[in-house]
């Protein structure tokens, strides 16, 4: 289509024709097939990790930079080993001054995996193989989360067993969950811990502002929801059986130490799986490709499908957070939305898709007839393949991507605003109660007021058939899917201006510059976006 000769409304209506309903796919069952060989990334120091443990463990492939397999390279950085990466609190303060939220995400991710460079990680490890970073700096992740903060959350917040917290154990090859009903209070939680149970907080971002801030920034790097679980494990215990997950996992060691073993996917079918695995027994998983002790400040990454298990040394507890992303974000997941939409369009537009099946097709097709030598089978299959090729030309790729984007925006955490953003947004408006009345209720947007989106990915235009809707994240909950997807129907007079505002980020633009036909339309759009928390102004607003 020629973009110059179509209005934005026409474009969105065209893209949305035949948009399909969502399709869900079940993950295949895990198969017991001999594992495939793979490599690992080496640590960046020369420290040995051999420790005395409660149970005899085979120290297989516990690599160090002085004892590495041939062909493997130590993690490289163009910053040099002397680079002093900032503390988290200082980093977050500096990131608040970064003008572009995408750049903010890039910098935070680079800090997370330092000294490995972003580009080399994405090229060599992402979705491919594990990566281990040993820093010999126990304070590297200090401030992200702590056992003391967890204790305060238990005392002050409504933490529910099974919803926010799991109590688990893994002994003699048996994995158990010990959740009682109701609220998790310190009296019972710490008693479980003293009895040798592990504690897993399922959504620390709902209680910790720092975890919320870190994840809300990182989600723009991944283009996919960034989540987290916290794991607190007593000395000499293990809380979970060997298993693999359906997410890309970044294990961030915060306190103490933990012994980790990572294993290759057992078969091609378990590479980048669609779902998590059941619990495995030790005999089902073979030998680890990585056997290491993480200490505070270390990082371990492994892709989905890599089997893993962690246990504590007998003399020290472990606290780590697993940052996760990329769940159900594959090409196949996109095609699950694309193909039904393409088929619906094809059946409307092409009579070949509406013609009836052969009267006798059940006599020669189907599994019971699959071994028959019948020329009608070849003709039938060739016809199906021809129709499939036609679908390629009709596939509404952009509309299907928007369906994925809508899911992502629903998954997203809301942005945590810095002081300047808050001062220029509805969240910092001067309305208050005083002297027995409501004061400063109305702030005035003017034509010369400079505005921009709160974040690069905070809003997106998508078509829902005959209408165009704006989906946004600023009113999402910190609890996953606690709220329904947030969206508003756009007036035709606002669509071009909204697209202009999205593409202008990170620049501030004046209300007067919005491409609406009337000043009233410009102002009404700006006021709507302000009320929903989607924009902030370059300067704090004052009351009328």
Short mmCIF file of C-alpha atoms in Angstrom, two decimals:
data_model
loop_
_atom_site.label_atom_id
_atom_site.label_comp_id
_atom_site.label_asym_id
_atom_site.label_seq_id
_atom_site.Cartn_x
_atom_site.Cartn_y
_atom_site.Cartn_z
CA UNK A 1 0.00 0.00 0.00
CA UNK A 2 1.13 3.57 -0.57
CA UNK A 3 1.31 5.12 2.86
CA UNK A 4 1.16 8.68 1.51
CA UNK A 5 -2.34 8.24 0.07
CA UNK A 6 -4.02 6.66 3.10
CA UNK A 7 -5.14 8.12 6.40
CA UNK A 8 -3.92 6.49 9.57
CA UNK A 9 -7.43 5.22 10.24
CA UNK A 10 -7.54 3.51 6.82
CA UNK A 11 -4.15 1.92 7.42
CA UNK A 12 -5.16 0.42 10.76
CA UNK A 13 -8.46 -0.80 9.34
CA UNK A 14 -6.63 -2.45 6.44
CA UNK A 15 -4.06 -4.12 8.68
CA UNK A 16 -6.74 -5.47 10.96
CA UNK A 17 -8.94 -7.19 8.38
CA UNK A 18 -9.46 -10.75 9.41
CA UNK A 19 -7.66 -10.42 12.74
CA UNK A 20 -7.91 -13.75 14.48
CA UNK A 21 -8.75 -14.76 17.98
CA UNK A 22 -5.90 -15.97 20.14
CA UNK A 23 -4.72 -19.56 19.84
CA UNK A 24 -3.02 -21.43 22.63
CA UNK A 25 -0.72 -24.38 22.15
CA UNK A 26 0.05 -27.05 24.68
CA UNK A 27 3.69 -27.82 25.40
CA UNK A 28 4.83 -31.25 24.26
CA UNK A 29 5.63 -33.86 26.86
CA UNK A 30 9.30 -34.22 27.74
CA UNK A 31 11.03 -37.14 26.03
CA UNK A 32 13.79 -39.25 27.47
CA UNK A 33 16.45 -39.12 24.77
CA UNK A 34 20.18 -38.91 25.12
CA UNK A 35 21.34 -35.35 25.68
CA UNK A 36 23.01 -33.27 22.99
CA UNK A 37 26.50 -31.91 23.57
CA UNK A 38 26.89 -28.14 24.00
CA UNK A 39 29.37 -25.59 25.32
CA UNK A 40 29.49 -23.17 28.20
CA UNK A 41 30.84 -19.67 28.75
CA UNK A 42 33.77 -19.46 31.14
CA UNK A 43 34.09 -17.32 34.26
CA UNK A 44 36.17 -14.15 34.24
CA UNK A 45 38.45 -14.77 37.23
CA UNK A 46 40.91 -17.35 38.47
CA UNK A 47 39.21 -18.25 41.70
CA UNK A 48 38.68 -21.90 42.53
CA UNK A 49 35.24 -22.83 43.82
CA UNK A 50 35.98 -26.18 45.45
CA UNK A 51 34.08 -26.36 48.73
CA UNK A 52 33.30 -29.03 51.27
CA UNK A 53 29.62 -30.00 50.98
CA UNK A 54 27.11 -31.90 53.03
CA UNK A 55 26.61 -34.46 50.26
CA UNK A 56 29.19 -35.97 47.89
CA UNK A 57 28.92 -34.18 44.55
CA UNK A 58 30.90 -34.89 41.43
CA UNK A 59 32.91 -31.75 40.58
CA UNK A 60 32.41 -32.06 36.83
CA UNK A 61 33.51 -29.24 34.54
CA UNK A 62 33.86 -26.64 37.25
CA UNK A 63 35.78 -24.24 35.02
CA UNK A 64 38.09 -21.40 35.92
CA UNK A 65 40.18 -19.13 33.75
CA UNK A 66 43.26 -21.17 34.67
CA UNK A 67 41.66 -24.54 33.95
CA UNK A 68 39.53 -24.30 30.84
CA UNK A 69 38.65 -26.72 28.04
CA UNK A 70 40.31 -26.15 24.70
CA UNK A 71 38.46 -23.84 22.35
CA UNK A 72 36.63 -21.93 25.11
CA UNK A 73 37.28 -18.26 25.76
CA UNK A 74 37.16 -16.22 28.89
CA UNK A 75 34.38 -13.59 28.87
CA UNK A 76 35.63 -10.51 27.09
CA UNK A 77 34.93 -6.83 27.65
CA UNK A 78 36.14 -3.74 25.86
CA UNK A 79 35.92 -1.84 29.15
CA UNK A 80 38.88 -3.76 30.57
CA UNK A 81 39.09 -5.56 33.89
CA UNK A 82 39.79 -2.33 35.74
CA UNK A 83 36.37 -0.87 34.91
CA UNK A 84 34.55 0.05 38.11
CA UNK A 85 30.89 -0.72 37.50
CA UNK A 86 28.64 1.53 39.61
CA UNK A 87 26.60 0.39 42.57
CA UNK A 88 22.93 -0.23 41.82
CA UNK A 89 21.60 2.81 43.69
CA UNK A 90 24.05 5.11 41.91
CA UNK A 91 23.28 3.44 38.58
CA UNK A 92 19.52 3.89 38.96
CA UNK A 93 20.06 7.55 39.89
CA UNK A 94 22.14 8.05 36.76
CA UNK A 95 19.66 6.15 34.59
CA UNK A 96 16.88 8.49 35.72
CA UNK A 97 18.77 11.23 33.88
CA UNK A 98 18.91 9.25 30.61
CA UNK A 99 16.50 10.82 28.16
CA UNK A 100 15.50 7.67 26.25
CA UNK A 101 13.94 4.68 28.06
CA UNK A 102 15.33 2.27 25.44
CA UNK A 103 18.84 3.52 26.08
CA UNK A 104 18.11 3.25 29.80
CA UNK A 105 17.24 -0.43 29.28
CA UNK A 106 20.42 -1.07 27.28
CA UNK A 107 22.59 0.43 30.00
CA UNK A 108 20.92 -1.46 32.82
CA UNK A 109 21.23 -4.75 30.96
CA UNK A 110 24.89 -4.05 30.28
CA UNK A 111 25.39 -3.50 34.01
CA UNK A 112 23.58 -6.77 34.78
CA UNK A 113 25.97 -8.85 32.64
CA UNK A 114 29.16 -6.77 33.04
CA UNK A 115 31.93 -7.37 32.01
CA UNK A 116 30.45 -9.41 29.14
CA UNK A 117 29.40 -7.11 26.33
CA UNK A 118 25.78 -6.97 25.21
CA UNK A 119 26.55 -7.78 21.58
CA UNK A 120 28.77 -10.76 22.35
CA UNK A 121 26.21 -12.16 24.81
CA UNK A 122 23.38 -11.94 22.26
CA UNK A 123 25.60 -13.46 19.58
CA UNK A 124 27.17 -16.28 21.59
CA UNK A 125 24.86 -17.15 24.49
CA UNK A 126 21.30 -15.86 24.11
CA UNK A 127 19.04 -18.89 23.46
CA UNK A 128 22.21 -20.94 22.81
CA UNK A 129 24.26 -21.83 25.89
CA UNK A 130 24.85 -20.93 29.54
CA UNK A 131 27.07 -18.08 30.68
CA UNK A 132 28.83 -17.81 34.03
CA UNK A 133 30.21 -14.55 35.48
CA UNK A 134 32.23 -14.70 38.72
CA UNK A 135 33.19 -11.24 39.95
CA UNK A 136 34.77 -11.68 43.40
CA UNK A 137 32.67 -8.63 44.35
CA UNK A 138 29.98 -9.58 46.90
CA UNK A 139 28.46 -6.07 46.81
CA UNK A 140 27.94 -5.92 43.03
CA UNK A 141 24.17 -6.47 43.23
CA UNK A 142 23.79 -4.93 46.68
CA UNK A 143 20.53 -3.02 47.03
CA UNK A 144 18.51 -5.12 44.62
CA UNK A 145 16.94 -7.25 47.36
CA UNK A 146 17.94 -8.78 50.70
CA UNK A 147 16.80 -11.21 53.35
CA UNK A 148 16.22 -8.25 55.69
CA UNK A 149 13.88 -6.67 53.13
CA UNK A 150 12.05 -9.97 52.73
CA UNK A 151 11.55 -10.09 56.49
CA UNK A 152 10.10 -6.57 56.47
CA UNK A 153 7.73 -7.52 53.63
CA UNK A 154 6.47 -10.46 55.66
CA UNK A 155 5.79 -8.13 58.59
CA UNK A 156 4.20 -5.27 56.70
CA UNK A 157 2.51 -6.69 53.58
CA UNK A 158 -0.21 -9.19 52.80
CA UNK A 159 1.94 -12.07 51.53
CA UNK A 160 -0.24 -15.11 50.76
CA UNK A 161 0.96 -18.71 50.61
CA UNK A 162 0.59 -20.14 47.12
CA UNK A 163 0.06 -16.71 45.60
CA UNK A 164 3.14 -14.77 46.66
CA UNK A 165 5.16 -17.38 48.54
CA UNK A 166 5.91 -21.10 48.22
CA UNK A 167 7.53 -23.25 50.91
CA UNK A 168 9.39 -26.16 49.29
CA UNK A 169 11.81 -28.98 49.96
CA UNK A 170 13.69 -31.60 47.95
CA UNK A 171 15.05 -34.55 49.89
CA UNK A 172 15.86 -38.12 48.85
CA UNK A 173 14.77 -37.35 45.30
CA UNK A 174 11.32 -36.10 46.34
CA UNK A 175 10.09 -32.53 45.75
CA UNK A 176 7.35 -31.26 48.11
CA UNK A 177 5.41 -28.04 48.65
CA UNK A 178 4.37 -27.24 52.24
CA UNK A 179 2.08 -24.23 51.80
CA UNK A 180 -0.53 -23.77 54.52
CA UNK A 181 -3.56 -21.61 53.69
CA UNK A 182 -3.70 -17.89 54.32
CA UNK A 183 -1.22 -15.13 54.99
CA UNK A 184 2.48 -15.87 55.35
CA UNK A 185 3.53 -14.35 58.68
CA UNK A 186 7.11 -14.32 60.02
CA UNK A 187 6.27 -16.73 62.87
CA UNK A 188 5.44 -19.60 60.51
CA UNK A 189 7.67 -18.64 57.58
CA UNK A 190 10.87 -18.58 59.63
CA UNK A 191 9.86 -21.80 61.36
CA UNK A 192 9.65 -23.47 57.94
CA UNK A 193 13.07 -22.04 57.09
CA UNK A 194 14.61 -23.33 60.32
CA UNK A 195 13.15 -26.76 59.50
CA UNK A 196 15.14 -26.82 56.26
CA UNK A 197 12.55 -25.57 53.78
CA UNK A 198 13.30 -23.19 50.89
CA UNK A 199 11.25 -20.03 50.44
CA UNK A 200 10.27 -18.82 46.96
CA UNK A 201 8.68 -15.38 46.56
CA UNK A 202 6.88 -15.47 43.23
CA UNK A 203 6.58 -11.74 42.54
CA UNK A 204 8.99 -9.63 44.61
CA UNK A 205 8.34 -6.73 42.23
CA UNK A 206 4.89 -6.37 43.80
CA UNK A 207 6.51 -5.56 47.15
CA UNK A 208 9.98 -4.18 46.37
CA UNK A 209 10.23 -0.84 44.57
CA UNK A 210 13.81 -1.55 43.50
CA UNK A 211 12.96 -4.88 41.90
CA UNK A 212 9.95 -3.22 40.25
CA UNK A 213 12.15 -0.43 38.87
CA UNK A 214 14.79 -2.82 37.51
CA UNK A 215 12.25 -5.09 35.80
CA UNK A 216 10.20 -2.20 34.38
CA UNK A 217 13.36 -0.89 32.73
CA UNK A 218 14.60 -4.27 31.47
CA UNK A 219 11.28 -5.18 29.83
CA UNK A 220 12.04 -2.61 27.11
CA UNK A 221 15.33 -4.39 26.40
CA UNK A 222 13.66 -7.77 25.97
CA UNK A 223 10.47 -6.59 24.23
CA UNK A 224 8.87 -9.17 26.48
CA UNK A 225 7.72 -9.28 30.08
CA UNK A 226 10.57 -9.25 32.61
CA UNK A 227 9.63 -11.14 35.76
CA UNK A 228 11.42 -12.35 38.86
CA UNK A 229 11.33 -14.97 41.61
CA UNK A 230 13.26 -14.77 44.87
CA UNK A 231 14.76 -17.92 46.41
CA UNK A 232 15.98 -18.16 50.00
CA UNK A 233 17.57 -21.54 50.83
CA UNK A 234 18.84 -22.73 54.25
CA UNK A 235 22.39 -24.13 54.57
CA UNK A 236 22.84 -27.73 53.46
CA UNK A 237 19.46 -28.05 51.71
CA UNK A 238 17.89 -28.10 48.27
CA UNK A 239 14.43 -26.75 47.51
CA UNK A 240 13.70 -27.93 43.98
CA UNK A 241 14.17 -31.00 41.82
CA UNK A 242 16.12 -30.90 38.54
CA UNK A 243 13.93 -29.35 35.81
CA UNK A 244 13.99 -26.95 32.88
CA UNK A 245 11.98 -23.77 32.38
CA UNK A 246 10.34 -22.01 29.45
CA UNK A 247 12.09 -18.69 30.12
CA UNK A 248 15.53 -17.17 29.65
CA UNK A 249 16.93 -17.15 33.20
CA UNK A 250 19.44 -14.79 34.81
CA UNK A 251 20.37 -16.11 38.27
CA UNK A 252 21.56 -13.14 40.34
CA UNK A 253 23.33 -14.24 43.52
CA UNK A 254 22.64 -11.72 46.29
CA UNK A 255 23.75 -13.36 49.54
CA UNK A 256 25.67 -16.44 50.60
CA UNK A 257 26.60 -19.19 48.16
CA UNK A 258 24.82 -21.80 46.09
CA UNK A 259 26.06 -24.86 44.22
CA UNK A 260 24.60 -25.10 40.72
CA UNK A 261 24.60 -27.87 38.15
CA UNK A 262 23.38 -27.18 34.61
CA UNK A 263 22.67 -29.87 31.98
CA UNK A 264 22.15 -29.79 28.24
CA UNK A 265 18.67 -30.29 26.77
CA UNK A 266 18.20 -34.03 26.43
CA UNK A 267 16.96 -33.90 22.83
CA UNK A 268 16.21 -31.52 19.95
CA UNK A 269 12.57 -31.53 21.03
CA UNK A 270 13.58 -29.99 24.37
CA UNK A 271 15.65 -27.16 22.86
CA UNK A 272 13.84 -23.84 23.53
CA UNK A 273 10.72 -25.65 24.80
CA UNK A 274 7.22 -24.18 24.83
CA UNK A 275 6.60 -25.15 28.46
CA UNK A 276 8.43 -26.06 31.64
CA UNK A 277 9.34 -29.66 32.37
CA UNK A 278 8.18 -31.98 35.14
CA UNK A 279 10.63 -32.80 37.91
CA UNK A 280 13.40 -35.15 36.78
CA UNK A 281 15.25 -37.82 38.69
CA UNK A 282 19.03 -37.71 38.71
CA UNK A 283 19.30 -40.72 36.39
CA UNK A 284 17.19 -38.99 33.72
CA UNK A 285 19.48 -36.02 33.18
CA UNK A 286 22.98 -37.38 32.70
CA UNK A 287 26.11 -35.42 33.62
CA UNK A 288 26.23 -31.62 34.08
CA UNK A 289 28.01 -29.39 31.60
CA UNK A 290 28.47 -26.80 34.33
CA UNK A 291 29.15 -27.48 38.03
CA UNK A 292 29.90 -24.31 40.00
CA UNK A 293 29.38 -22.46 43.26
CA UNK A 294 27.86 -19.00 42.86
CA UNK A 295 28.91 -16.41 45.43
CA UNK A 296 27.32 -13.04 46.13
CA UNK A 297 27.87 -10.77 43.13
CA UNK A 298 27.99 -13.64 40.60
CA UNK A 299 25.63 -14.23 37.68
CA UNK A 300 24.56 -17.42 35.92
CA UNK A 301 22.52 -17.34 32.72
CA UNK A 302 20.97 -20.33 31.00
CA UNK A 303 18.46 -20.54 28.14
CA UNK A 304 15.07 -22.20 28.37
CA UNK A 305 15.35 -25.95 28.04
CA UNK A 306 18.61 -26.27 30.00
CA UNK A 307 18.02 -28.52 33.02
CA UNK A 308 19.31 -27.09 36.28
CA UNK A 309 19.37 -27.66 40.02
CA UNK A 310 20.85 -25.74 42.93
CA UNK A 311 21.71 -26.76 46.49
CA UNK A 312 23.22 -24.92 49.44
CA UNK A 313 26.60 -25.57 50.99
CA UNK A 314 26.41 -26.86 54.58
CA UNK A 315 27.83 -23.72 56.17
CA UNK A 316 25.97 -20.82 54.53
CA UNK A 317 22.51 -19.83 53.29
CA UNK A 318 21.71 -18.59 49.79
CA UNK A 319 19.57 -15.73 48.52
CA UNK A 320 19.19 -15.20 44.80
CA UNK A 321 16.75 -13.62 42.40
CA UNK A 322 16.06 -15.16 39.01
CA UNK A 323 15.24 -12.50 36.42
CA UNK A 324 13.26 -14.08 33.60
CA UNK A 325 11.95 -13.13 30.17
CA UNK A 326 10.99 -14.39 26.69
CA UNK A 327 8.18 -16.72 27.67
CA UNK A 328 6.08 -17.64 24.61
CA UNK A 329 7.83 -15.06 22.44
CA UNK A 330 8.90 -17.24 19.52
CA UNK A 331 8.27 -17.12 15.78
CA UNK A 332 5.86 -19.98 16.29
CA UNK A 333 3.86 -17.95 18.81
CA UNK A 334 3.57 -15.16 16.25
CA UNK A 335 2.43 -17.63 13.59
CA UNK A 336 -0.24 -18.95 15.97
CA UNK A 337 -1.82 -15.54 15.66
CA UNK A 338 -0.92 -14.98 12.01
CA UNK A 339 -2.18 -18.17 10.38
CA UNK A 340 -5.79 -18.12 11.65
CA UNK A 341 -6.02 -14.46 10.58
CA UNK A 342 -4.63 -15.25 7.12
CA UNK A 343 -7.07 -18.15 6.74
CA UNK A 344 -10.03 -15.99 7.69
CA UNK A 345 -9.03 -13.42 5.08
CA UNK A 346 -8.51 -16.15 2.48
CA UNK A 347 -11.96 -17.64 3.05
CA UNK A 348 -13.53 -14.22 2.59
CA UNK A 349 -11.53 -13.20 -0.48
CA UNK A 350 -10.82 -16.39 -2.45
CA UNK A 351 -13.48 -18.84 -3.62
CA UNK A 352 -10.92 -21.65 -3.78
CA UNK A 353 -10.90 -21.73 0.02
CA UNK A 354 -14.71 -21.92 0.09
CA UNK A 355 -15.09 -24.82 -2.31
CA UNK A 356 -16.19 -28.08 -0.71
CA UNK A 357 -13.96 -31.03 0.07
CA UNK A 358 -14.21 -34.07 -2.26
CA UNK A 359 -17.24 -36.20 -1.45
CA UNK A 360 -15.10 -39.30 -0.89
CA UNK A 361 -12.07 -37.74 0.85
CA UNK A 362 -12.67 -39.70 4.07
CA UNK A 363 -12.19 -42.92 2.11
CA UNK A 364 -8.57 -42.22 1.20
CA UNK A 365 -7.34 -39.59 3.70
CA UNK A 366 -6.65 -39.80 7.41
CA UNK A 367 -4.24 -41.86 9.52
CA UNK A 368 -5.97 -45.15 8.81
CA UNK A 369 -5.43 -44.56 5.08
CA UNK A 370 -1.92 -43.07 5.30
CA UNK A 371 -0.21 -46.25 4.05
CA UNK A 372 -2.46 -46.64 1.03
CA UNK A 373 -1.09 -46.13 -2.46
CA UNK A 374 -3.87 -44.08 -3.94
CA UNK A 375 -3.38 -41.32 -6.56
CA UNK A 376 -6.23 -39.40 -4.94
CA UNK A 377 -4.04 -38.91 -1.86
CA UNK A 378 -1.28 -37.23 -3.84
CA UNK A 379 -3.78 -34.96 -5.56
CA UNK A 380 -5.42 -34.03 -2.24
CA UNK A 381 -2.11 -33.23 -0.53
CA UNK A 382 -0.90 -31.18 -3.51
CA UNK A 383 -4.12 -29.15 -3.40
CA UNK A 384 -3.68 -28.45 0.33
CA UNK A 385 -0.09 -27.34 -0.29
CA UNK A 386 -1.25 -25.00 -3.04
CA UNK A 387 -3.78 -23.37 -0.72
CA UNK A 388 -1.10 -22.98 1.95
CA UNK A 389 1.13 -21.11 -0.49
CA UNK A 390 -1.72 -18.72 -1.20
CA UNK A 391 -1.98 -17.95 2.50
CA UNK A 392 1.52 -16.48 2.47
CA UNK A 393 0.36 -13.66 0.19
CA UNK A 394 -2.61 -12.91 2.43
CA UNK A 395 -0.85 -13.07 5.81
CA UNK A 396 -1.56 -9.90 7.85
CA UNK A 397 1.89 -9.74 9.43
CA UNK A 398 1.64 -6.26 10.95
CA UNK A 399 -1.79 -6.91 12.43
CA UNK A 400 -0.55 -10.18 13.94
CA UNK A 401 2.49 -8.45 15.43
CA UNK A 402 0.09 -5.98 17.01
CA UNK A 403 -1.77 -8.89 18.59
CA UNK A 404 1.51 -9.99 20.18
CA UNK A 405 2.20 -6.40 21.22
CA UNK A 406 -1.17 -6.18 22.97
CA UNK A 407 -0.26 -9.24 25.02
CA UNK A 408 3.10 -7.70 25.89
CA UNK A 409 1.57 -4.43 27.03
CA UNK A 410 -0.83 -6.35 29.24
CA UNK A 411 2.10 -8.29 30.74
CA UNK A 412 4.18 -5.16 31.37
CA UNK A 413 4.91 -3.61 34.71
CA UNK A 414 3.89 0.06 34.95
CA UNK A 415 6.79 2.52 34.83
CA UNK A 416 8.27 3.73 38.09
CA UNK A 417 8.53 7.48 37.64
CA UNK A 418 11.45 9.65 38.65
CA UNK A 419 10.83 12.99 40.34
CA UNK A 420 10.85 15.02 37.11
CA UNK A 421 8.45 12.66 35.36
CA UNK A 422 6.13 12.65 38.33
CA UNK A 423 6.18 16.46 38.62
CA UNK A 424 5.14 16.80 34.98
CA UNK A 425 2.45 14.12 35.04
CA UNK A 426 -1.00 13.54 36.48
CA UNK A 427 0.69 11.72 39.37
CA UNK A 428 2.33 14.96 40.49
CA UNK A 429 -0.59 17.27 39.85
CA UNK A 430 -1.06 19.82 42.69
CA UNK A 431 -4.67 18.84 43.51
CA UNK A 432 -5.15 18.44 47.27
CA UNK A 433 -7.53 18.93 50.16
CA UNK A 434 -7.11 22.02 52.30
CA UNK A 435 -9.18 24.44 54.30
CA UNK A 436 -12.26 22.29 53.99
CA UNK A 437 -12.24 22.19 50.18
CA UNK A 438 -10.55 20.66 47.14
CA UNK A 439 -7.72 22.87 45.92
CA UNK A 440 -5.75 23.10 42.67
CA UNK A 441 -7.99 20.53 41.03
CA UNK A 442 -7.36 21.71 37.48
CA UNK A 443 -4.03 22.14 35.75
CA UNK A 444 -3.85 23.90 32.45
CA UNK A 445 -2.31 22.43 29.31
CA UNK A 446 -1.59 25.13 26.75
CA UNK A 447 -0.80 25.02 23.07
CA UNK A 448 2.88 25.75 23.79
CA UNK A 449 3.13 23.05 26.50
CA UNK A 450 5.80 20.48 25.58
CA UNK A 451 4.78 16.84 26.06
CA UNK A 452 6.08 13.34 25.35
CA UNK A 453 5.19 9.73 26.13
CA UNK A 454 6.16 8.46 29.57
CA UNK A 455 8.20 5.63 28.01
CA UNK A 456 9.09 4.51 24.50
CA UNK A 457 6.89 1.42 24.83
CA UNK A 458 4.21 2.83 27.10
CA UNK A 459 1.52 3.03 24.39
CA UNK A 460 0.73 1.42 21.05
CA UNK A 461 -1.93 1.89 18.41
CA UNK A 462 -3.68 -1.32 17.34
CA UNK A 463 -6.77 -1.99 15.28
CA UNK A 464 -9.67 -4.06 16.55
CA UNK A 465 -11.57 -4.39 13.31
CA UNK A 466 -13.53 -1.22 12.63
CA UNK A 467 -11.93 0.76 15.45
CA UNK A 468 -8.43 1.81 16.41
CA UNK A 469 -7.54 1.42 20.07
CA UNK A 470 -4.62 2.73 22.09
CA UNK A 471 -3.16 0.13 24.47
CA UNK A 472 -1.00 1.38 27.32
CA UNK A 473 0.90 0.26 30.41
CA UNK A 474 0.76 3.19 32.82
CA UNK A 475 -2.30 1.89 34.68
CA UNK A 476 -1.12 -1.73 34.88
CA UNK A 477 -0.72 -3.42 38.25
CA UNK A 478 2.61 -4.58 39.72
CA UNK A 479 0.87 -7.94 40.16
CA UNK A 480 0.83 -9.94 36.92
CA UNK A 481 -2.52 -9.58 35.09
CA UNK A 482 -4.31 -8.32 38.18
CA UNK A 483 -5.94 -5.74 35.90
CA UNK A 484 -7.58 -6.21 32.51
CA UNK A 485 -5.69 -4.85 29.46
CA UNK A 486 -5.76 -1.06 29.48
CA UNK A 487 -6.96 0.55 26.25
CA UNK A 488 -9.10 3.36 24.93
CA UNK A 489 -10.88 3.76 21.61
CA UNK A 490 -9.30 6.50 19.52
CA UNK A 491 -11.27 9.11 17.67
CA UNK A 492 -10.40 9.35 13.98
CA UNK A 493 -9.23 12.95 14.46
CA UNK A 494 -6.64 11.80 17.03
CA UNK A 495 -5.02 8.84 15.27
CA UNK A 496 -2.45 10.70 13.15
CA UNK A 497 -1.49 12.84 16.14
CA UNK A 498 -1.07 9.80 18.39
CA UNK A 499 1.18 8.13 15.84
CA UNK A 500 3.17 11.36 15.58
CA UNK A 501 3.61 11.46 19.35
CA UNK A 502 4.76 7.82 19.48
CA UNK A 503 7.34 8.33 16.74
CA UNK A 504 8.57 11.63 18.23
CA UNK A 505 9.82 9.95 21.43
CA UNK A 506 12.14 10.84 23.16
CA UNK A 507 11.68 14.40 21.95
CA UNK A 508 9.21 16.71 23.62
CA UNK A 509 6.74 18.24 21.17
CA UNK A 510 4.31 21.07 21.72
CA UNK A 511 0.59 20.42 21.89
CA UNK A 512 0.24 22.87 18.99
CA UNK A 513 2.46 20.65 16.80
CA UNK A 514 0.14 17.64 17.02
CA UNK A 515 -1.23 16.98 13.50
CA UNK A 516 -4.93 17.42 14.26
CA UNK A 517 -7.21 19.58 12.13
CA UNK A 518 -8.39 21.76 15.00
CA UNK A 519 -6.87 23.25 18.13
CA UNK A 520 -9.70 21.69 20.12
CA UNK A 521 -8.77 18.20 18.88
CA UNK A 522 -5.12 18.75 19.80
CA UNK A 523 -6.02 19.86 23.29
CA UNK A 524 -8.56 17.10 23.88
CA UNK A 525 -5.99 14.43 22.93
CA UNK A 526 -3.34 15.94 25.18
CA UNK A 527 -5.77 16.13 28.10
CA UNK A 528 -6.88 12.52 27.59
CA UNK A 529 -3.29 11.22 27.56
CA UNK A 530 -2.41 13.33 30.59
CA UNK A 531 -5.34 11.99 32.61
CA UNK A 532 -4.30 8.38 31.80
CA UNK A 533 -0.72 9.02 32.86
CA UNK A 534 0.68 8.31 29.39
CA UNK A 535 2.48 11.63 28.95
CA UNK A 536 4.44 14.07 31.03
CA UNK A 537 5.35 17.67 30.37
CA UNK A 538 8.80 19.18 30.00
CA UNK A 539 8.03 21.55 32.88
CA UNK A 540 5.82 20.94 35.94
CA UNK A 541 2.28 22.16 35.47
CA UNK A 542 0.69 24.71 37.74
CA UNK A 543 -2.95 25.02 38.71
CA UNK A 544 -5.24 27.43 36.93
#
